[in-house]
Amino acid sequence: MSLLTLTPSKQFTPKYVDLARDLMREIAAGPLKVGDRLGTEQEISRRFSLSRVTVRQALELMEKEGYVTRRRARGTFVARVVEPARQFGLSGGRVLLVCSNEQRCHSDEDSAFCTVLRAIEQSLAQRHFAVQILSVGQNPRDDRQRLASLLARDELKAVLSIGPCLEPYADLLTDVKVVTSCSFYPTAFPWVGDDVALASYQSVRHLLDHGHRQIAMLCGSWIDGAAFASFADGFLRAMEEGAASPDRALMMHAYPGESLEELAIATLSRREAPTAVFCENSRVCQAVIKAASQLGLLIPGDLSVVGYGQNVCEIHEPVAITAYVPETAKVGEHAVALLSDLIVGKVQKSDPIVVPGRLVERSSVATLGR
């Protein structure tokens, strides 16, 4: 396995290989030169929020290929620097791909983040752009310094972010082309993504069409205010169009440290309990399923469930869950197409581009009154 083989594949690579590639990109981007210290296992582990085992595996791979040397109690040092053009085998220039540490280090292979990442890497490679990944969020001061250093490189053509992680650095990005790919409208940059307000709207309309009026919306503690507001907008619009009175007490998200299952139990145990629930993602769906089981509720006989996200389609017990599935790969492809158009001057600015998803009907929604 070579670090120079950066062509994306359908199989998601191990985290230590991803880390090795990230470190190689940093070395290629400068300002490190042969003999400079890269850091200790502990320092790299802390910076990337990865285990020391993962860091050790990455450094062993890099050492095996001759790019670094490791010295006991002193750290890891650059042994060889590869020119960016040779490293990537591409000639269109470099695109900086920015994401959060949380996304980069803790996403499953089949998550929306990994799907859009693969699509972006493949689309950039097809357009002959090299990719450098920057994870931010662990240390804002260090992140700002690293971003400023990377932006100063002549071969950098543009910046593409997965998720709304660029806003704190907007002042650094005034002279570079930027596109954001995420699931709700950010404020500062051209945007491509799945509109979660449309997702909640279509999901709730589906429940209303099956006779439900007392509908809950549950989200996890990880959701931020803008995303929750977008989900809520679609939820409320559907309820109002369906002549149903929305109970805002049923529009909930867990707080940090709060159990999703306990939140679901409390919601389903209300005096006027919901007959249906819209869940933000598969983890919320699983919590609702467990809560319903503890309360003796059958799905869909006593409780109908609709979830958001591709992973919801992996849930088959006790029944297959109906899901609104975003076209995540297409979001990545459209984001790269827009970025490419901005780079070559084909467009000067862009309105938000929404890539609609689709409702996949399965077995978790019952029609009331039958």
mmCIF file of C-alpha atoms in Angstrom:
data_model
loop_
_atom_site.group_PDB
_atom_site.id
_atom_site.type_symbol
_atom_site.label_atom_id
_atom_site.label_comp_id
_atom_site.label_asym_id
_atom_site.label_seq_id
_atom_site.Cartn_x
_atom_site.Cartn_y
_atom_site.Cartn_z
ATOM 1 C CA MET A 1 0.000 0.000 0.000
ATOM 2 C CA SER A 2 1.548 3.319 -1.036
ATOM 3 C CA LEU A 3 0.799 6.709 0.411
ATOM 4 C CA LEU A 4 1.185 8.085 -3.091
ATOM 5 C CA THR A 5 -1.859 6.124 -4.273
ATOM 6 C CA LEU A 6 -4.405 8.793 -3.503
ATOM 7 C CA THR A 7 -7.060 7.805 -6.020
ATOM 8 C CA PRO A 8 -10.284 7.369 -3.999
ATOM 9 C CA SER A 9 -11.836 3.923 -3.953
ATOM 10 C CA LYS A 10 -15.186 2.551 -2.977
ATOM 11 C CA GLN A 11 -13.646 1.018 0.121
ATOM 12 C CA PHE A 12 -13.058 3.457 2.955
ATOM 13 C CA THR A 13 -9.430 3.351 4.048
ATOM 14 C CA PRO A 14 -8.331 2.696 7.645
ATOM 15 C CA LYS A 15 -7.973 5.749 9.867
ATOM 16 C CA TYR A 16 -4.203 5.327 10.176
ATOM 17 C CA VAL A 17 -3.835 5.470 6.374
ATOM 18 C CA ASP A 18 -6.009 8.598 6.258
ATOM 19 C CA LEU A 19 -3.836 10.148 8.964
ATOM 20 C CA ALA A 20 -0.638 9.229 7.102
ATOM 21 C CA ARG A 21 -2.018 10.859 3.957
ATOM 22 C CA ASP A 22 -2.992 13.988 5.896
ATOM 23 C CA LEU A 23 0.512 14.248 7.348
ATOM 24 C CA MET A 24 2.016 13.713 3.894
ATOM 25 C CA ARG A 25 -0.134 16.515 2.501
ATOM 26 C CA GLU A 26 1.031 18.826 5.290
ATOM 27 C CA ILE A 27 4.659 18.007 4.560
ATOM 28 C CA ALA A 28 4.168 18.556 0.821
ATOM 29 C CA ALA A 29 2.400 21.874 1.454
ATOM 30 C CA GLY A 30 5.288 23.183 3.578
ATOM 31 C CA PRO A 31 6.889 24.916 5.308
ATOM 32 C CA LEU A 32 8.473 21.704 6.707
ATOM 33 C CA LYS A 33 11.740 20.548 5.136
ATOM 34 C CA VAL A 34 14.042 17.557 5.587
ATOM 35 C CA GLY A 35 15.203 17.329 9.190
ATOM 36 C CA ASP A 36 12.305 19.326 10.653
ATOM 37 C CA ARG A 37 10.431 17.841 13.582
ATOM 38 C CA LEU A 38 6.923 16.561 12.809
ATOM 39 C CA GLY A 39 5.952 15.879 16.422
ATOM 40 C CA THR A 40 5.651 13.113 18.990
ATOM 41 C CA GLU A 41 2.948 10.457 18.971
ATOM 42 C CA GLN A 42 1.251 12.254 21.849
ATOM 43 C CA GLU A 43 1.311 15.637 20.090
ATOM 44 C CA ILE A 44 -0.068 14.233 16.840
ATOM 45 C CA SER A 45 -2.671 12.216 18.749
ATOM 46 C CA ARG A 46 -3.889 15.339 20.530
ATOM 47 C CA ARG A 47 -3.924 17.465 17.372
ATOM 48 C CA PHE A 48 -5.976 14.997 15.310
ATOM 49 C CA SER A 49 -8.098 13.575 18.185
ATOM 50 C CA LEU A 50 -6.959 10.028 17.376
ATOM 51 C CA SER A 51 -5.592 7.246 19.552
ATOM 52 C CA ARG A 52 -1.841 6.841 19.913
ATOM 53 C CA VAL A 53 -2.192 3.368 18.386
ATOM 54 C CA THR A 54 -3.599 4.928 15.206
ATOM 55 C CA VAL A 55 -0.850 7.567 15.190
ATOM 56 C CA ARG A 56 1.840 4.915 15.680
ATOM 57 C CA GLN A 57 0.482 2.868 12.753
ATOM 58 C CA ALA A 58 0.484 5.958 10.521
ATOM 59 C CA LEU A 59 4.061 6.887 11.433
ATOM 60 C CA GLU A 60 5.232 3.297 10.927
ATOM 61 C CA LEU A 61 3.736 3.343 7.424
ATOM 62 C CA MET A 62 5.385 6.683 6.625
ATOM 63 C CA GLU A 63 8.723 5.477 8.011
ATOM 64 C CA LYS A 64 8.511 2.274 5.982
ATOM 65 C CA GLU A 65 8.152 4.335 2.806
ATOM 66 C CA GLY A 66 11.032 6.607 3.781
ATOM 67 C CA TYR A 67 9.209 9.864 4.423
ATOM 68 C CA VAL A 68 9.989 10.215 8.141
ATOM 69 C CA THR A 69 12.441 8.923 10.721
ATOM 70 C CA ARG A 70 11.503 8.329 14.345
ATOM 71 C CA ARG A 71 13.905 8.954 17.201
ATOM 72 C CA ARG A 72 13.198 7.597 20.654
ATOM 73 C CA ALA A 73 12.105 10.259 23.162
ATOM 74 C CA ARG A 74 12.666 13.008 20.573
ATOM 75 C CA GLY A 75 9.821 12.625 18.099
ATOM 76 C CA THR A 76 9.361 12.149 14.370
ATOM 77 C CA PHE A 77 11.372 14.034 11.751
ATOM 78 C CA VAL A 78 10.881 14.646 8.034
ATOM 79 C CA ALA A 79 13.225 12.451 5.984
ATOM 80 C CA ARG A 80 11.990 13.172 2.468
ATOM 81 C CA VAL A 81 9.738 15.797 0.900
ATOM 82 C CA VAL A 82 7.850 14.994 -2.281
ATOM 83 C CA GLU A 83 6.927 17.837 -4.606
ATOM 84 C CA PRO A 84 3.129 18.307 -4.713
ATOM 85 C CA ALA A 85 2.881 17.668 -8.467
ATOM 86 C CA ARG A 86 4.708 14.347 -8.111
ATOM 87 C CA GLN A 87 2.887 13.360 -4.948
ATOM 88 C CA PHE A 88 -0.573 13.812 -6.361
ATOM 89 C CA GLY A 89 0.062 13.129 -10.022
ATOM 90 C CA LEU A 90 -2.384 15.910 -10.872
ATOM 91 C CA SER A 91 -1.963 19.251 -12.602
ATOM 92 C CA GLY A 92 -5.073 21.316 -11.915
ATOM 93 C CA GLY A 93 -3.794 22.795 -8.674
ATOM 94 C CA ARG A 94 -4.670 22.151 -5.068
ATOM 95 C CA VAL A 95 -8.070 22.360 -3.352
ATOM 96 C CA LEU A 96 -8.167 22.603 0.424
ATOM 97 C CA LEU A 97 -10.935 20.427 1.862
ATOM 98 C CA VAL A 98 -11.940 21.572 5.361
ATOM 99 C CA CYS A 99 -13.995 19.537 7.828
ATOM 100 C CA SER A 100 -14.381 19.271 11.587
ATOM 101 C CA ASN A 101 -12.265 16.990 13.772
ATOM 102 C CA GLU A 102 -15.494 15.383 14.967
ATOM 103 C CA GLN A 103 -16.497 14.457 11.415
ATOM 104 C CA ARG A 104 -13.047 13.295 10.377
ATOM 105 C CA CYS A 105 -12.287 11.113 13.380
ATOM 106 C CA HIS A 106 -15.639 9.734 14.465
ATOM 107 C CA SER A 107 -17.689 9.081 11.314
ATOM 108 C CA ASP A 108 -18.569 5.542 10.302
ATOM 109 C CA GLU A 109 -17.709 4.266 6.832
ATOM 110 C CA ASP A 110 -21.317 4.501 5.655
ATOM 111 C CA SER A 111 -22.013 7.908 7.216
ATOM 112 C CA ALA A 112 -23.112 10.908 5.178
ATOM 113 C CA PHE A 113 -19.726 12.538 5.831
ATOM 114 C CA CYS A 114 -17.749 9.626 4.392
ATOM 115 C CA THR A 115 -20.086 9.375 1.403
ATOM 116 C CA VAL A 116 -19.756 13.054 0.505
ATOM 117 C CA LEU A 117 -15.989 12.942 1.147
ATOM 118 C CA ARG A 118 -15.531 10.086 -1.334
ATOM 119 C CA ALA A 119 -17.697 11.859 -3.923
ATOM 120 C CA ILE A 120 -15.735 15.100 -3.527
ATOM 121 C CA GLU A 121 -12.345 13.380 -3.800
ATOM 122 C CA GLN A 122 -13.430 11.451 -6.891
ATOM 123 C CA SER A 123 -14.896 14.545 -8.583
ATOM 124 C CA LEU A 124 -11.801 16.639 -7.831
ATOM 125 C CA ALA A 125 -9.519 13.899 -9.166
ATOM 126 C CA GLN A 126 -11.544 13.754 -12.392
ATOM 127 C CA ARG A 127 -10.934 17.496 -12.797
ATOM 128 C CA HIS A 128 -7.203 17.045 -12.099
ATOM 129 C CA PHE A 129 -7.219 18.818 -8.736
ATOM 130 C CA ALA A 130 -5.124 17.612 -5.816
ATOM 131 C CA VAL A 131 -6.800 17.469 -2.409
ATOM 132 C CA GLN A 132 -5.415 18.567 0.918
ATOM 133 C CA ILE A 133 -7.574 17.935 3.995
ATOM 134 C CA LEU A 134 -7.596 20.251 7.015
ATOM 135 C CA SER A 135 -9.512 19.223 10.142
ATOM 136 C CA VAL A 136 -10.526 22.092 12.419
ATOM 137 C CA GLY A 137 -12.226 22.503 15.773
ATOM 138 C CA GLN A 138 -9.733 21.064 18.242
ATOM 139 C CA ASN A 139 -7.717 24.256 18.781
ATOM 140 C CA PRO A 140 -9.131 27.365 17.029
ATOM 141 C CA ARG A 141 -5.899 29.341 17.394
ATOM 142 C CA ASP A 142 -3.795 26.582 15.829
ATOM 143 C CA ASP A 143 -6.461 26.012 13.171
ATOM 144 C CA ARG A 144 -6.311 29.682 12.175
ATOM 145 C CA GLN A 145 -2.518 29.603 11.871
ATOM 146 C CA ARG A 146 -2.529 26.411 9.807
ATOM 147 C CA LEU A 147 -5.268 27.727 7.512
ATOM 148 C CA ALA A 148 -3.441 31.035 6.993
ATOM 149 C CA SER A 149 -0.244 29.151 6.130
ATOM 150 C CA LEU A 150 -2.016 26.925 3.609
ATOM 151 C CA LEU A 151 -3.820 29.851 1.992
ATOM 152 C CA ALA A 152 -0.468 31.501 1.322
ATOM 153 C CA ARG A 153 0.620 28.666 -0.985
ATOM 154 C CA ASP A 154 0.645 29.626 -4.664
ATOM 155 C CA GLU A 155 -0.786 26.321 -5.899
ATOM 156 C CA LEU A 156 -3.927 26.593 -3.729
ATOM 157 C CA LYS A 157 -6.885 27.216 -6.036
ATOM 158 C CA ALA A 158 -9.907 27.064 -3.743
ATOM 159 C CA VAL A 159 -11.429 25.902 -0.459
ATOM 160 C CA LEU A 160 -14.320 23.466 -0.070
ATOM 161 C CA SER A 161 -15.809 22.700 3.339
ATOM 162 C CA ILE A 162 -17.949 19.785 4.461
ATOM 163 C CA GLY A 163 -20.286 21.286 7.001
ATOM 164 C CA PRO A 164 -20.450 24.866 8.309
ATOM 165 C CA CYS A 165 -16.930 24.955 9.765
ATOM 166 C CA LEU A 166 -15.487 27.970 7.919
ATOM 167 C CA GLU A 167 -17.475 30.832 9.453
ATOM 168 C CA PRO A 168 -14.904 31.558 12.231
ATOM 169 C CA TYR A 169 -12.252 32.039 9.527
ATOM 170 C CA ALA A 170 -14.278 34.070 7.014
ATOM 171 C CA ASP A 171 -11.870 37.010 7.315
ATOM 172 C CA LEU A 172 -9.048 34.813 5.951
ATOM 173 C CA LEU A 173 -11.033 33.712 2.904
ATOM 174 C CA THR A 174 -11.804 36.989 1.151
ATOM 175 C CA ASP A 175 -9.370 36.352 -1.724
ATOM 176 C CA VAL A 176 -10.046 32.670 -2.434
ATOM 177 C CA LYS A 177 -12.911 30.762 -4.054
ATOM 178 C CA VAL A 178 -14.986 28.974 -1.404
ATOM 179 C CA VAL A 179 -17.903 26.524 -1.518
ATOM 180 C CA THR A 180 -19.645 24.942 1.453
ATOM 181 C CA SER A 181 -21.335 21.542 1.291
ATOM 182 C CA CYS A 182 -23.739 20.826 4.141
ATOM 183 C CA SER A 183 -27.347 20.230 5.121
ATOM 184 C CA PHE A 184 -28.610 23.754 5.778
ATOM 185 C CA TYR A 185 -27.914 27.268 4.618
ATOM 186 C CA PRO A 186 -24.764 28.832 6.072
ATOM 187 C CA THR A 187 -24.362 32.598 5.983
ATOM 188 C CA ALA A 188 -21.115 33.523 4.256
ATOM 189 C CA PHE A 189 -20.282 31.261 1.305
ATOM 190 C CA PRO A 190 -21.820 29.665 -1.810
ATOM 191 C CA TRP A 191 -23.686 26.589 -0.659
ATOM 192 C CA VAL A 192 -24.616 23.164 -2.043
ATOM 193 C CA GLY A 193 -26.521 20.643 0.017
ATOM 194 C CA ASP A 194 -29.577 18.759 1.065
ATOM 195 C CA ASP A 195 -32.270 21.015 2.499
ATOM 196 C CA VAL A 196 -33.216 19.435 5.830
ATOM 197 C CA ALA A 197 -36.273 21.680 6.011
ATOM 198 C CA LEU A 198 -37.510 19.905 2.883
ATOM 199 C CA ALA A 199 -36.649 16.558 4.495
ATOM 200 C CA SER A 200 -38.705 17.218 7.621
ATOM 201 C CA TYR A 201 -41.502 18.771 5.556
ATOM 202 C CA GLN A 202 -41.905 15.761 3.253
ATOM 203 C CA SER A 203 -41.554 13.288 6.125
ATOM 204 C CA VAL A 204 -44.228 14.998 8.212
ATOM 205 C CA ARG A 205 -46.506 15.402 5.193
ATOM 206 C CA HIS A 206 -46.225 11.637 4.719
ATOM 207 C CA LEU A 207 -47.335 11.091 8.321
ATOM 208 C CA LEU A 208 -50.178 13.597 7.963
ATOM 209 C CA ASP A 209 -51.351 11.837 4.795
ATOM 210 C CA HIS A 210 -51.657 8.672 6.897
ATOM 211 C CA GLY A 211 -53.952 10.380 9.389
ATOM 212 C CA HIS A 212 -51.474 11.369 12.111
ATOM 213 C CA ARG A 213 -51.955 14.710 13.858
ATOM 214 C CA GLN A 214 -50.004 14.316 17.106
ATOM 215 C CA ILE A 215 -46.472 14.145 15.704
ATOM 216 C CA ALA A 216 -43.156 14.541 17.530
ATOM 217 C CA MET A 217 -39.745 15.595 16.192
ATOM 218 C CA LEU A 218 -36.676 14.327 18.060
ATOM 219 C CA CYS A 219 -33.026 15.277 17.475
ATOM 220 C CA GLY A 220 -29.734 14.413 19.156
ATOM 221 C CA SER A 221 -27.564 16.588 21.382
ATOM 222 C CA TRP A 222 -24.989 17.001 18.588
ATOM 223 C CA ILE A 223 -27.302 19.090 16.401
ATOM 224 C CA ASP A 224 -26.567 22.821 16.315
ATOM 225 C CA GLY A 225 -29.101 25.624 16.451
ATOM 226 C CA ALA A 226 -29.182 26.377 12.726
ATOM 227 C CA ALA A 227 -29.774 22.746 11.744
ATOM 228 C CA PHE A 228 -32.477 22.292 14.410
ATOM 229 C CA ALA A 229 -34.191 25.474 13.210
ATOM 230 C CA SER A 230 -34.171 24.172 9.625
ATOM 231 C CA PHE A 231 -35.711 20.849 10.675
ATOM 232 C CA ALA A 232 -38.284 22.779 12.723
ATOM 233 C CA ASP A 233 -39.194 25.065 9.803
ATOM 234 C CA GLY A 234 -40.115 22.132 7.586
ATOM 235 C CA PHE A 235 -41.931 20.375 10.427
ATOM 236 C CA LEU A 236 -44.078 23.420 11.255
ATOM 237 C CA ARG A 237 -44.843 24.221 7.608
ATOM 238 C CA ALA A 238 -46.111 20.681 7.018
ATOM 239 C CA MET A 239 -48.236 20.742 10.175
ATOM 240 C CA GLU A 240 -49.786 24.090 9.278
ATOM 241 C CA GLU A 241 -50.544 23.026 5.698
ATOM 242 C CA GLY A 242 -52.101 19.839 7.044
ATOM 243 C CA ALA A 243 -54.385 21.842 9.363
ATOM 244 C CA ALA A 244 -52.793 20.139 12.363
ATOM 245 C CA SER A 245 -51.952 22.069 15.506
ATOM 246 C CA PRO A 246 -48.248 21.535 16.201
ATOM 247 C CA ASP A 247 -47.342 20.880 19.827
ATOM 248 C CA ARG A 248 -43.993 22.649 20.235
ATOM 249 C CA ALA A 249 -43.369 20.616 23.379
ATOM 250 C CA LEU A 250 -42.999 17.619 21.050
ATOM 251 C CA MET A 251 -40.187 19.303 19.078
ATOM 252 C CA MET A 252 -37.207 18.221 21.142
ATOM 253 C CA HIS A 253 -33.460 17.716 21.043
ATOM 254 C CA ALA A 254 -31.348 16.036 23.684
ATOM 255 C CA TYR A 255 -28.926 18.088 25.749
ATOM 256 C CA PRO A 256 -25.252 17.127 26.121
ATOM 257 C CA GLY A 257 -25.068 14.132 28.424
ATOM 258 C CA GLU A 258 -28.799 13.429 28.184
ATOM 259 C CA SER A 259 -29.793 9.928 27.135
ATOM 260 C CA LEU A 260 -31.649 9.783 23.827
ATOM 261 C CA GLU A 261 -33.575 6.776 25.062
ATOM 262 C CA GLU A 262 -34.699 8.605 28.209
ATOM 263 C CA LEU A 263 -35.791 11.588 26.108
ATOM 264 C CA ALA A 264 -37.770 9.257 23.839
ATOM 265 C CA ILE A 265 -39.406 7.510 26.810
ATOM 266 C CA ALA A 266 -40.421 10.866 28.306
ATOM 267 C CA THR A 267 -41.858 12.005 24.966
ATOM 268 C CA LEU A 268 -43.812 8.804 24.342
ATOM 269 C CA SER A 269 -45.133 8.770 27.931
ATOM 270 C CA ARG A 270 -46.859 12.153 27.766
ATOM 271 C CA ARG A 271 -50.570 12.295 28.562
ATOM 272 C CA GLU A 272 -51.253 13.257 24.942
ATOM 273 C CA ALA A 273 -48.563 11.039 23.509
ATOM 274 C CA PRO A 274 -47.591 11.300 19.839
ATOM 275 C CA THR A 275 -48.815 8.668 17.415
ATOM 276 C CA ALA A 276 -45.822 9.299 15.148
ATOM 277 C CA VAL A 277 -42.226 10.511 15.418
ATOM 278 C CA PHE A 278 -39.866 12.116 12.912
ATOM 279 C CA CYS A 279 -36.268 11.262 13.878
ATOM 280 C CA GLU A 280 -33.225 13.330 12.916
ATOM 281 C CA ASN A 281 -31.039 10.308 12.146
ATOM 282 C CA SER A 282 -30.583 6.572 12.663
ATOM 283 C CA ARG A 283 -29.297 6.942 16.243
ATOM 284 C CA VAL A 284 -32.467 8.782 17.224
ATOM 285 C CA CYS A 285 -34.528 6.120 15.425
ATOM 286 C CA GLN A 286 -32.818 3.374 17.421
ATOM 287 C CA ALA A 287 -33.489 5.244 20.674
ATOM 288 C CA VAL A 288 -37.181 5.638 19.787
ATOM 289 C CA ILE A 289 -37.424 1.938 18.888
ATOM 290 C CA LYS A 290 -35.894 0.927 22.249
ATOM 291 C CA ALA A 291 -38.147 3.347 24.138
ATOM 292 C CA ALA A 292 -41.239 2.017 22.374
ATOM 293 C CA SER A 293 -40.217 -1.543 23.247
ATOM 294 C CA GLN A 294 -39.788 -0.652 26.926
ATOM 295 C CA LEU A 295 -43.217 0.993 26.964
ATOM 296 C CA GLY A 296 -44.864 -1.951 25.196
ATOM 297 C CA LEU A 297 -45.643 0.046 22.055
ATOM 298 C CA LEU A 298 -45.697 -1.710 18.698
ATOM 299 C CA ILE A 299 -44.267 -0.181 15.525
ATOM 300 C CA PRO A 300 -46.228 0.727 13.461
ATOM 301 C CA GLY A 301 -49.396 -0.412 15.274
ATOM 302 C CA ASP A 302 -49.035 2.003 18.204
ATOM 303 C CA LEU A 303 -46.325 4.321 16.921
ATOM 304 C CA SER A 304 -45.267 5.294 13.393
ATOM 305 C CA VAL A 305 -41.648 6.288 12.731
ATOM 306 C CA VAL A 306 -39.897 8.147 9.906
ATOM 307 C CA GLY A 307 -36.152 8.843 9.992
ATOM 308 C CA TYR A 308 -33.717 11.041 8.094
ATOM 309 C CA GLY A 309 -30.563 9.694 6.466
ATOM 310 C CA GLN A 310 -29.230 6.778 4.450
ATOM 311 C CA ASN A 311 -28.336 4.810 7.596
ATOM 312 C CA VAL A 312 -32.017 4.664 8.580
ATOM 313 C CA CYS A 313 -32.480 2.257 5.671
ATOM 314 C CA GLU A 314 -30.202 -0.185 7.517
ATOM 315 C CA ILE A 315 -32.779 -0.540 10.311
ATOM 316 C CA HIS A 316 -34.938 -3.632 9.817
ATOM 317 C CA GLU A 317 -35.972 -4.519 13.387
ATOM 318 C CA PRO A 318 -38.687 -4.600 14.544
ATOM 319 C CA VAL A 319 -39.699 -3.398 11.059
ATOM 320 C CA ALA A 320 -38.026 -1.636 8.146
ATOM 321 C CA ILE A 321 -38.085 2.098 8.905
ATOM 322 C CA THR A 322 -39.405 4.607 6.378
ATOM 323 C CA ALA A 323 -36.680 7.158 5.609
ATOM 324 C CA TYR A 324 -36.036 10.438 3.852
ATOM 325 C CA VAL A 325 -32.741 9.720 2.092
ATOM 326 C CA PRO A 326 -30.525 12.625 0.974
ATOM 327 C CA GLU A 327 -28.579 12.316 -2.279
ATOM 328 C CA THR A 328 -25.303 12.799 -0.427
ATOM 329 C CA ALA A 329 -22.950 11.734 -3.216
ATOM 330 C CA LYS A 330 -24.681 14.100 -5.648
ATOM 331 C CA VAL A 331 -24.218 16.925 -3.139
ATOM 332 C CA GLY A 332 -20.461 16.334 -3.266
ATOM 333 C CA GLU A 333 -20.435 16.175 -7.058
ATOM 334 C CA HIS A 334 -22.468 19.399 -7.407
ATOM 335 C CA ALA A 335 -20.228 21.155 -4.869
ATOM 336 C CA VAL A 336 -17.114 20.307 -6.884
ATOM 337 C CA ALA A 337 -18.793 21.346 -10.149
ATOM 338 C CA LEU A 338 -19.683 24.735 -8.644
ATOM 339 C CA LEU A 339 -16.187 25.171 -7.228
ATOM 340 C CA SER A 340 -14.663 24.371 -10.621
ATOM 341 C CA ASP A 341 -16.929 26.931 -12.314
ATOM 342 C CA LEU A 342 -15.905 29.575 -9.770
ATOM 343 C CA ILE A 343 -12.208 28.820 -10.284
ATOM 344 C CA VAL A 344 -12.316 29.201 -14.078
ATOM 345 C CA GLY A 345 -14.632 32.217 -13.912
ATOM 346 C CA LYS A 346 -17.614 30.523 -15.525
ATOM 347 C CA VAL A 347 -19.738 31.907 -12.669
ATOM 348 C CA GLN A 348 -18.943 34.784 -10.309
ATOM 349 C CA LYS A 349 -21.415 33.929 -7.564
ATOM 350 C CA SER A 350 -24.107 31.373 -6.888
ATOM 351 C CA ASP A 351 -27.445 31.111 -5.162
ATOM 352 C CA PRO A 352 -27.834 28.145 -2.785
ATOM 353 C CA ILE A 353 -28.096 24.878 -4.713
ATOM 354 C CA VAL A 354 -30.466 22.335 -3.184
ATOM 355 C CA VAL A 355 -30.075 18.682 -4.145
ATOM 356 C CA PRO A 356 -33.430 17.086 -3.221
ATOM 357 C CA GLY A 357 -33.538 13.717 -1.516
ATOM 358 C CA ARG A 358 -36.310 11.142 -1.706
ATOM 359 C CA LEU A 359 -38.751 9.501 0.683
ATOM 360 C CA VAL A 360 -38.272 5.727 0.822
ATOM 361 C CA GLU A 361 -41.525 4.157 2.044
ATOM 362 C CA ARG A 362 -41.117 0.962 4.029
ATOM 363 C CA SER A 363 -43.055 -0.643 6.886
ATOM 364 C CA SER A 364 -42.946 1.736 9.859
ATOM 365 C CA VAL A 365 -45.926 3.997 9.117
ATOM 366 C CA ALA A 366 -49.504 2.919 9.801
ATOM 367 C CA THR A 367 -52.670 4.640 8.602
ATOM 368 C CA LEU A 368 -54.819 5.758 11.529
ATOM 369 C CA GLY A 369 -58.440 4.679 11.470
ATOM 370 C CA ARG A 370 -57.818 1.369 9.697
#
